[in-house]
XYZ file of C-alpha atoms in Angstrom:
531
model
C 8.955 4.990 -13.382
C 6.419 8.047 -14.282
C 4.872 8.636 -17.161
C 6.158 11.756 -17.734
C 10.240 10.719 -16.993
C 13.078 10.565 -19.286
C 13.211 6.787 -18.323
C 9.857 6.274 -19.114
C 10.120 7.885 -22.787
C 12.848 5.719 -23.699
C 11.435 2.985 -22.211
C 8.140 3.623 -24.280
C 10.000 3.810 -27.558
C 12.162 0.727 -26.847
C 8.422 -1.442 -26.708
C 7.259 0.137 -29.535
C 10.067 -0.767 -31.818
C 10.254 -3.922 -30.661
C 6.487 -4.597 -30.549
C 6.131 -3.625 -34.596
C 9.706 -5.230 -34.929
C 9.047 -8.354 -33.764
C 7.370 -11.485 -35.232
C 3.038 -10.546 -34.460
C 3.100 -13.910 -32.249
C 5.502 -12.561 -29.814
C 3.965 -9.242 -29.304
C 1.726 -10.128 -26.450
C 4.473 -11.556 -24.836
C 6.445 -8.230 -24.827
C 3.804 -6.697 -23.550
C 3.814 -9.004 -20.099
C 7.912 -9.032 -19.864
C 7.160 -4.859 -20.640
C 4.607 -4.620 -17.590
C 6.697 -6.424 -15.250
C 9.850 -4.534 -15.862
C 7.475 -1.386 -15.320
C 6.220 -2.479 -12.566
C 9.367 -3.544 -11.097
C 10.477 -0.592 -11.170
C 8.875 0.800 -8.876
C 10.051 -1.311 -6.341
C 11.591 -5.736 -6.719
C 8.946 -6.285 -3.517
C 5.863 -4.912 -5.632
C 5.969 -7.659 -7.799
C 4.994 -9.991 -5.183
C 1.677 -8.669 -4.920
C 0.755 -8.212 -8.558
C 1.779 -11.978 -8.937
C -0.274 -13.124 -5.843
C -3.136 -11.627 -6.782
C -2.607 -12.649 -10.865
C -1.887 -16.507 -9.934
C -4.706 -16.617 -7.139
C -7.112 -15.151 -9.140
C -6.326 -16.979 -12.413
C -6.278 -20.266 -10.539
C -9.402 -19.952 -8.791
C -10.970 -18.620 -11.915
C -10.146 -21.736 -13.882
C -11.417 -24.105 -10.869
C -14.650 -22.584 -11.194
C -14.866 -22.520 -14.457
C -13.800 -26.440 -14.184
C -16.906 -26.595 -11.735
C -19.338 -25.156 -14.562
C -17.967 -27.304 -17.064
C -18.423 -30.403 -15.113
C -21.878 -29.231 -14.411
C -22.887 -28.658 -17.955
C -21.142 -32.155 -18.511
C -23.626 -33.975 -16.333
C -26.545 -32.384 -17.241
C -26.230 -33.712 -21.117
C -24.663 -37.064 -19.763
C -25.658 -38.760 -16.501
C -28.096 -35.987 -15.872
C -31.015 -36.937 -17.994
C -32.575 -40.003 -16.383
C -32.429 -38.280 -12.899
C -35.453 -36.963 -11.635
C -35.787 -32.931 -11.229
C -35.199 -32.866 -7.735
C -31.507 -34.782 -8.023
C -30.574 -32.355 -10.355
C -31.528 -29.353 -8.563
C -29.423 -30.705 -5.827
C -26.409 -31.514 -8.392
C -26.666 -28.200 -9.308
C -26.702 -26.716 -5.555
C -23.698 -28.720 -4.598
C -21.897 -27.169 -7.476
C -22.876 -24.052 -6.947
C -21.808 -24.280 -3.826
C -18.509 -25.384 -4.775
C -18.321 -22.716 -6.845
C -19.300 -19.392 -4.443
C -16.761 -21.070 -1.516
C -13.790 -20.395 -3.945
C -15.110 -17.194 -5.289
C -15.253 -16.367 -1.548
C -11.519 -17.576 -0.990
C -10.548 -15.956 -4.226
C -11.987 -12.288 -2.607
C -11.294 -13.253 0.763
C -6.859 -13.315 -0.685
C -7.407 -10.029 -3.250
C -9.264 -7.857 -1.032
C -7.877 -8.976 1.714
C -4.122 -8.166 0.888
C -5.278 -5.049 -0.358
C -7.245 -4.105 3.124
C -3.624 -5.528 5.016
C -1.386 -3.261 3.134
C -3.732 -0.370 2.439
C -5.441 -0.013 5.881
C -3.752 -1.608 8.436
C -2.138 1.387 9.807
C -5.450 3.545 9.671
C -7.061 0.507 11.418
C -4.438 0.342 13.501
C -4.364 4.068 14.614
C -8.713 4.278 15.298
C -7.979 1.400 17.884
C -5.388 3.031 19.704
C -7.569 6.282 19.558
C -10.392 4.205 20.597
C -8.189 2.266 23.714
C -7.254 5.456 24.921
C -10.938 6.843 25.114
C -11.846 4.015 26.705
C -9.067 4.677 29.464
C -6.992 1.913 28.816
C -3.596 2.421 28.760
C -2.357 -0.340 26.360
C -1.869 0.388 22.679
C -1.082 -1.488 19.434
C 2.060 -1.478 17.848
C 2.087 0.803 14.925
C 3.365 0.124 11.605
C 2.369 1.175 8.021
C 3.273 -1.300 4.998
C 4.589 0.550 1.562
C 1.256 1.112 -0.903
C 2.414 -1.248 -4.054
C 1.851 1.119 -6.800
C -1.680 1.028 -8.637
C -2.937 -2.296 -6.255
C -6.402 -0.906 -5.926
C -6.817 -0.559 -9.543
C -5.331 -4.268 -10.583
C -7.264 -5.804 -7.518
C -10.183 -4.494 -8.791
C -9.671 -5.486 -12.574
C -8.648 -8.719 -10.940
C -11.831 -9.099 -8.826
C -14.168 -7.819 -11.927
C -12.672 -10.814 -13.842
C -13.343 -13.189 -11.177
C -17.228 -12.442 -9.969
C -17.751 -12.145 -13.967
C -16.179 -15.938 -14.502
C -18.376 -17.060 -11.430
C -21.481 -15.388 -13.298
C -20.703 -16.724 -16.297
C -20.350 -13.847 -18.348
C -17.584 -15.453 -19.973
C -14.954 -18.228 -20.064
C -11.920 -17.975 -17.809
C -8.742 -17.414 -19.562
C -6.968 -21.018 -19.345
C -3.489 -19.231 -20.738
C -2.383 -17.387 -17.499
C 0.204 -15.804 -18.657
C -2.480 -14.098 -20.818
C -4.642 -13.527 -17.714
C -1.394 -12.091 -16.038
C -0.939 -9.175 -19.015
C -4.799 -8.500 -18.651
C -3.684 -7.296 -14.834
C -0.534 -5.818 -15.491
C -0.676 -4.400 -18.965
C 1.277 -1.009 -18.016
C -0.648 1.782 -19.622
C -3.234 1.214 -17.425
C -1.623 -0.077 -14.193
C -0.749 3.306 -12.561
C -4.341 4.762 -12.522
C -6.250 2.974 -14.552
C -9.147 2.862 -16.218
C -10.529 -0.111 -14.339
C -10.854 -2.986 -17.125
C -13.228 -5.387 -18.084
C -11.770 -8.514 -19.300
C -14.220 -9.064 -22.306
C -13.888 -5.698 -23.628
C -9.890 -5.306 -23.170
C -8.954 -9.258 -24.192
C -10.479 -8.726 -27.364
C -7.444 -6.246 -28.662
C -4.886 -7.263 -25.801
C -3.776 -10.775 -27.340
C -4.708 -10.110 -30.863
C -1.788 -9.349 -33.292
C -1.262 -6.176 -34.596
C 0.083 -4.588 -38.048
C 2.054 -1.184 -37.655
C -0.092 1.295 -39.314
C 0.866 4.820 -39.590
C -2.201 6.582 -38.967
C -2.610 4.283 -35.580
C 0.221 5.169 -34.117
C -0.052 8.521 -35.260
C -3.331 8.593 -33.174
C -1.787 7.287 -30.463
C 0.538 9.319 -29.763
C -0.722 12.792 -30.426
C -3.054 11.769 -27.788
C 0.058 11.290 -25.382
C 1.015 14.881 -26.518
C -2.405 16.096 -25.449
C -2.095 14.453 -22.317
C 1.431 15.662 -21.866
C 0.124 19.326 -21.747
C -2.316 19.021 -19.350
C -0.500 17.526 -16.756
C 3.178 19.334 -17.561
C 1.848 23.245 -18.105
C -1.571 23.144 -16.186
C -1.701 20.156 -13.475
C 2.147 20.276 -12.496
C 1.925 24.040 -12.352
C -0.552 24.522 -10.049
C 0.399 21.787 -7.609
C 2.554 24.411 -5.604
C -0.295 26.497 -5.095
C -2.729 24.459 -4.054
C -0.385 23.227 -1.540
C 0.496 26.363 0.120
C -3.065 27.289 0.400
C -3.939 24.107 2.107
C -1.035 23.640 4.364
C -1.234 27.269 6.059
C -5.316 27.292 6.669
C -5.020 29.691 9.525
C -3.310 32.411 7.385
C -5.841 31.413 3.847
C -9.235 30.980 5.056
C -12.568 32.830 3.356
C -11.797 33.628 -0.052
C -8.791 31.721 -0.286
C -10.955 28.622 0.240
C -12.700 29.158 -2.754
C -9.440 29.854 -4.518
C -8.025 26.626 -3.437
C -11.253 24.991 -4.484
C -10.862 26.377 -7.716
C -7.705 25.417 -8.510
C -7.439 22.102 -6.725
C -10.676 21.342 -9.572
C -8.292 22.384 -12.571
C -5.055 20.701 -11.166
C -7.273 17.570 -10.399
C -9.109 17.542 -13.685
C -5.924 18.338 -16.054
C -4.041 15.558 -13.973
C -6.324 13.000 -13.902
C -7.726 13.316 -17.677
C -4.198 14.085 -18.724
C -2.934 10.574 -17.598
C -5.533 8.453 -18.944
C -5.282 10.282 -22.092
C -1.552 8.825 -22.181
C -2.808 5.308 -21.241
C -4.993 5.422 -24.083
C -2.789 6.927 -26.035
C 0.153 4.748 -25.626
C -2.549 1.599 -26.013
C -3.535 3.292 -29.306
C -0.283 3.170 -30.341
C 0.013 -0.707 -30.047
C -3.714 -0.896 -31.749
C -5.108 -2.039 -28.509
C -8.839 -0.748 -27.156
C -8.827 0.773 -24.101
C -12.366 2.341 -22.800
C -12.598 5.737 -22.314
C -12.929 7.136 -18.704
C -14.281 10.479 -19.020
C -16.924 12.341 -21.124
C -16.330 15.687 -20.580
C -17.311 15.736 -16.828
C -17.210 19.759 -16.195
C -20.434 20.167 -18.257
C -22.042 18.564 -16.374
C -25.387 19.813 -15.102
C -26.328 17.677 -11.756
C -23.544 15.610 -9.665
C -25.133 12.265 -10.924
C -24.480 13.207 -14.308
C -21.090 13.999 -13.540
C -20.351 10.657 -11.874
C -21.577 9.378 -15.330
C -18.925 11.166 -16.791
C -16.380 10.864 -14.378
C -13.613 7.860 -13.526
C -16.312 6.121 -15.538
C -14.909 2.854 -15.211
C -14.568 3.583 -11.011
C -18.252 4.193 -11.349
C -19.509 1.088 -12.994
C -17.659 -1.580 -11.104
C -18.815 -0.398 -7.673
C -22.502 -0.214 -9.221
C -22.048 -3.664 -11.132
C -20.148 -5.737 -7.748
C -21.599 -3.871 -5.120
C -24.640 -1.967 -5.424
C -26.382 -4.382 -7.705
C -25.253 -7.519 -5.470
C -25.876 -5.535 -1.928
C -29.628 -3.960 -3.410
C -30.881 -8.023 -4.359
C -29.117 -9.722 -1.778
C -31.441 -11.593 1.021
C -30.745 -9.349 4.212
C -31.840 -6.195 1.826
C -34.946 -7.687 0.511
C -35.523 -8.999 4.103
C -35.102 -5.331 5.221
C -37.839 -3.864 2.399
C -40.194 -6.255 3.500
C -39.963 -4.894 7.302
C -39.603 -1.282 5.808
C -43.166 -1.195 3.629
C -44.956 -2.984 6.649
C -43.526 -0.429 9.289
C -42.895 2.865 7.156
C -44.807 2.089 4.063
C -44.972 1.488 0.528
C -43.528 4.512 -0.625
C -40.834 4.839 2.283
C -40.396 1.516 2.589
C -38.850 1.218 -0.907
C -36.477 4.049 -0.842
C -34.838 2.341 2.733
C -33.496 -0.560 1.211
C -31.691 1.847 -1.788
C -30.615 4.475 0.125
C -28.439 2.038 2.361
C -26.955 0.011 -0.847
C -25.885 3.660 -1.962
C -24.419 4.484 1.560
C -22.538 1.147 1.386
C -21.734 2.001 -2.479
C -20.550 5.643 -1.406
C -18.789 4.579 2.082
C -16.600 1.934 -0.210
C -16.054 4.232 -2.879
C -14.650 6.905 -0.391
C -12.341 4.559 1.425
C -11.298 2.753 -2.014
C -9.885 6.056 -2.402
C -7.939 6.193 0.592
C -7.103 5.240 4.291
C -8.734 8.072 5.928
C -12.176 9.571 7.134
C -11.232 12.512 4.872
C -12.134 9.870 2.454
C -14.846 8.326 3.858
C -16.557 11.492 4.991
C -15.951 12.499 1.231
C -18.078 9.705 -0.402
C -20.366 10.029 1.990
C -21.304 13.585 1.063
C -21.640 13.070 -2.282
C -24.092 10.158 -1.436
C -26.198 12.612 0.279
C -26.265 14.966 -2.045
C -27.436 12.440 -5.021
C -29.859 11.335 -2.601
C -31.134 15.100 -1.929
C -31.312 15.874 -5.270
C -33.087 12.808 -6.097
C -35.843 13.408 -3.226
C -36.346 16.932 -4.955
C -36.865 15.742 -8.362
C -40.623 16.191 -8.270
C -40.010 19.571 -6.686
C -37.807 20.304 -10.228
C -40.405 18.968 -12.278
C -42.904 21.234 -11.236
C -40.854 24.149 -11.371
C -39.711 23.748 -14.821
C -43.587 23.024 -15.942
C -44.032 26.535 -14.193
C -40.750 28.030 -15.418
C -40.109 26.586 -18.998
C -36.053 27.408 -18.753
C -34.772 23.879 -18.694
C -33.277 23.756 -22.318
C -32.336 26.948 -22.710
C -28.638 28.549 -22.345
C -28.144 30.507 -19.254
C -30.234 27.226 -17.443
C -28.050 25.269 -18.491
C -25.479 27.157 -17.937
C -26.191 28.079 -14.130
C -26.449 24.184 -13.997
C -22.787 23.746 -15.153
C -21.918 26.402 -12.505
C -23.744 24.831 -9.622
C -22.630 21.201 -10.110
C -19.151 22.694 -10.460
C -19.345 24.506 -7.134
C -20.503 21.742 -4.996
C -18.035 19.350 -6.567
C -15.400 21.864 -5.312
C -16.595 21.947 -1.970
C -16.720 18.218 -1.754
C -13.418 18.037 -2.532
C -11.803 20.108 -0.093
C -12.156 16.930 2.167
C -9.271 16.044 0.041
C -7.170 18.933 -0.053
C -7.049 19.620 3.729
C -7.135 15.617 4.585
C -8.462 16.384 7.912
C -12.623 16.391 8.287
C -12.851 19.165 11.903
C -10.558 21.663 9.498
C -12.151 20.758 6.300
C -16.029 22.393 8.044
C -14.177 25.020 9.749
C -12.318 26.043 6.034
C -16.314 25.849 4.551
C -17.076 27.864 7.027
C -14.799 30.716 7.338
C -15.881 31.162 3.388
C -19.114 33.095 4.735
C -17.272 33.993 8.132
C -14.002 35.802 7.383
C -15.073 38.098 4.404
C -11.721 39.206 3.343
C -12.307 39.407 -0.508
C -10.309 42.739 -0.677
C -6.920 40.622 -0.132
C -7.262 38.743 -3.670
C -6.720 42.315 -4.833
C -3.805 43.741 -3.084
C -0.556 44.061 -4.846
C 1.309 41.117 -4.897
C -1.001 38.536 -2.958
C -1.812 36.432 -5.532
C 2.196 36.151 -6.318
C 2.447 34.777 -2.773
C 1.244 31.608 -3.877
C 4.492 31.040 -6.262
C 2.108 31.613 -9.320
C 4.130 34.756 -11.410
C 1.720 36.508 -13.879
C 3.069 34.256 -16.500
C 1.926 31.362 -15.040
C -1.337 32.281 -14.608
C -1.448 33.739 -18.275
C -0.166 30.158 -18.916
C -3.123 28.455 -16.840
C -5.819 30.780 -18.221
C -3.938 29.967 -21.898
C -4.230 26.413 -20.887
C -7.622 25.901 -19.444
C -8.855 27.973 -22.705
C -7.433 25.293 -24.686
C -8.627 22.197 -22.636
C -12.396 24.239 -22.629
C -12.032 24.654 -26.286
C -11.022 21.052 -27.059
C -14.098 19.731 -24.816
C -16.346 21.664 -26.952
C -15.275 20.836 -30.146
C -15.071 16.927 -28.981
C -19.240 17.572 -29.382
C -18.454 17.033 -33.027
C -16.626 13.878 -32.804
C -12.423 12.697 -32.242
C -11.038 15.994 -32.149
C -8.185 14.120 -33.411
C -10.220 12.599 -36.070
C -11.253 16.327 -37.656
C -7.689 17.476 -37.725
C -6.368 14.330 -39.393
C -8.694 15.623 -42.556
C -7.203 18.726 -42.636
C -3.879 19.809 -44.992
C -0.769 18.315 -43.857
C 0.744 21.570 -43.165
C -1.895 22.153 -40.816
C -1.961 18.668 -38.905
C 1.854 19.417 -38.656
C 1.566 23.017 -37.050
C -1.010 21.807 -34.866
C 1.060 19.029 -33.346
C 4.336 20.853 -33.349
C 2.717 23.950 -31.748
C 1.244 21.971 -28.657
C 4.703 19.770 -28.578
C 6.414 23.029 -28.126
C 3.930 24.656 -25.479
C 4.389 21.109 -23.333
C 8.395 21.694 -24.214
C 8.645 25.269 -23.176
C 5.837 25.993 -21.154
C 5.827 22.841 -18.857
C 6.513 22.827 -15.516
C 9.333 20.015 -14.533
C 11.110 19.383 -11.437
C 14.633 18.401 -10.154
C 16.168 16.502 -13.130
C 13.493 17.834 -15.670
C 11.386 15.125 -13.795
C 7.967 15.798 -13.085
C 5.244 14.888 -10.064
C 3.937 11.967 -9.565
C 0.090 11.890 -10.620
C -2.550 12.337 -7.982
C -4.345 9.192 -8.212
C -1.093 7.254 -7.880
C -1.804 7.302 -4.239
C -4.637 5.248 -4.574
């Protein structure tokens, strides 16, 4: 069931009635027998997953919780005559206890997501690697169906449990509660990634229908509406024919691809978490935002602070964090000052947490050294550009042009550019082609076809569509700026009711008439669906 569906509309509206029609007690509840009808949807088999990973988790969550407790227990109790050396084992036995069913709780949510996600790209690098080798036996292949949205609730799901062990907070004891924090079905497709301390705190609390809420709400569903339905869905058909015939569009037609690719993504991914925090809205329940205007941007680590925030702050809180402090690591700074030293030495041990932080990052995205080779390159570039800081420094105390305009501006322009190129690991999905496409930018110098009549048409783009993109990505620009100012949504809610209402019905009718649907009046699935 997609977002942007027929089904899914009247599906929507159904919740919301009953959710404001319903006693406040039984709204959470809805909201769980909601999810799992969405999620069923999508296929009776998915919901085995979902509910392995929400009863593991939740189990072993509470058991180590239990642990704590007992701990905490024995410390005020029997604890106090023993001598400091009994209680620092006490407490090493429990800890113990504790990190052996963390591990088991990891060990069954990552590892069903590794078995369904990349078993058949495991599968395939072993028979590539058999055959290399000269032997002639091969593994059976088979590929198991992606559940929809697993990485995202495995990850929610995993958050919760390293943040119980760390005792950040209490485990939820209710698990049907626990079970709507990983399912809840705004979020489930593509997230954002949840924390369970920030989300819980709206989630189960009751809510009053109010007016202006669910006003809110759902103009921010419009909003998102429009960017996926008249920019993202539109462009999807060019993008594709530029990647999919690379030996007829190579040079320019790289960068075109790159171009567009970075508006379909952008409208796409933005426009669906803007209806999952929209629809949340509309039920008075806090979801975190997951972008902050990433295309201004001025350096690529600023735009991963702006970008799939959430994505960005669970792989630096669970992995980069853990793998930077953990024993081998420190081990490995010690040997690196003595052998390389002190100001080598300390960069070793953070450059390889990042590799390991990029190198999961790219294959979190998908089963495929596309992917992997993807994440790496950004790595290296944050890592270049972090090498060269004292080389910027001294420029711009040469060159005072940091804080003005055009600076900034070329900044904008730059980080855009090499985002671009990084991502045309995922538009051609195959890493030999992907150099040799980079390439031919600055080997086949055929600019003079973007102007001959009737090229650009070839792409299944008419000259109202891209009056239509240029209209739309105008808009989307004009929106980012004025969100400098605060809730764009906020500053038009002040204004005259006859204005809120052309506002509103204007964009409702540019999504009605301008969108671009499919067979049925159904459109495509969003990109980050697929992982």
């Amino acid at each position: 069931m997609l977002f942007i569906s027929y089904g899914f509309l009247i599906f929507l509206a159904v919740v919301l009635t009953l959710y404001y029609g319903l006693p406040k007690r039984f709204q959470w509840p809805l909201l769980l027998i909601a999810s799992y009808v969405f999620y069923g949807a999508s296929g009776i088999g998915n919901l085995c997953y979902i509910l392995a990973t929400t009863i593991s988790t939740g189990l072993l969550a509470c058991s180590i919780q239990d642990l704590s407790d007992v701990q905490s227990r024995w410390l005020k109790e029997e604890g106090k005559g023993a001598s400091r050396e009994e209680r620092k084992a006490y407490k090493h036995r429990i800890k113990k206890k504790r990190w052996r069913r963390l591990l088991l709780c990891l060990a069954i949510d990552i590892g069903m997501l590794a078995v369904v996600k990349y078993t058949g790209f495991a599968v395939c690098n072993l028979n590539g690697l058999l055959k290399a080798l000269g032997s002639g036996r091969q593994l059976p292949f088979f590929e198991i169906a992606l559940p929809m949205g697993i990485s995202f609730y495995v990850f929610q799901a995993v958050g919760y449990a390293i943040d119980v062990y760390r005792g950040k907070y209490r485990a939820q004891e209710n698990l049907f509660q626990f079970a709507l924090f990983v399912s809840f079905f705004p979020q489930l497709i593509q997230g954002p990634i949840s924390r369970f301390d920030q989300l819980s705190v709206s989630l189960f609390a009751p809510h009053r229908f109010d007016t202006r809420t669910v006003s809110l709400g759902l103009q921010r569903v419009l909003w998102g509406f429009f960017k996926k339905l008249v920019v993202a869905d539109r462009l999807i058909g060019a993008v594709g024919i530029l990647t999919k015939d690379a030996q007829t569009y190579q040079g320019c037609w790289v960068l075109v691809g790159m171009l567009l690719y970075g508006v379909e993504l952008y409208a796409d991914f933005t426009g669906g978490i803007d209806i999952t925090i929209g629809i949340a809205q509309a039920m008075g329940i806090t979801v975190q935002e997951n972008f902050i205007r990433p295309y201004f941007s001025k350096s690529v680590k600023e735009y991963w602070n702006r970008w799939h925030i959430s994505m960005g702050s669970w792989f630096t809180d669970y992995i980069f964090y853990p793998v930077s402090v953990c024993k081998p690591m420190l081990d490995l700074s010690s040997f690196s000052r003595k052998h390389l030293g002190e100001r080598a030495g300390r960069r070793v041990p953070v450059y390889v947490s990042c590799l390991l932080v990029w190198a999961a990052t790219g294959i979190w995205h998908g089963a495929g050294w596309n992917f992997l080779v993807w994440g790496l390159s950004n790595c290296v570039v944050l890592l270049i550009s972090q090498e060269l800081e004292p080389l910027y420094r001294r420029f711009h105390k040469r060159f005072p042009v940091a804080g003005t305009f055009g600076w900034r501006l070329v900044g904008v322009a730059r980080t855009f550019f090499i985002l671009c190129c990084l991502r045309t690991f995922d538009c051609y999905r195959d890493v030999p082609l992907t150099f040799r496409m980079l390439g031919s930018v600055v080997t086949s110098w055929n600019w003079g076809e973007l102007f001959s009549p009737g090229r650009l048409l070839e792409l299944g783009l008419t000259p109202a569509d891209y009056g239509v993109v240029l209209l739309g990505i105008l808009l989307m620009l004009g929106v980012s700026l004025w969100q400098r100012k605060g809730s764009v949504r906020g500053q038009i809610a002040k204004k005259t009711y006859g204005i809120r209402l052309a506002v509103w019905l204007l964009l409702f009718l540019m999504v009605l008439v301008w969108g671009s649907y499919g067979i049925g009046y159904e459109a495509s699935q969003f990109i980050y669906n697929q992982f």
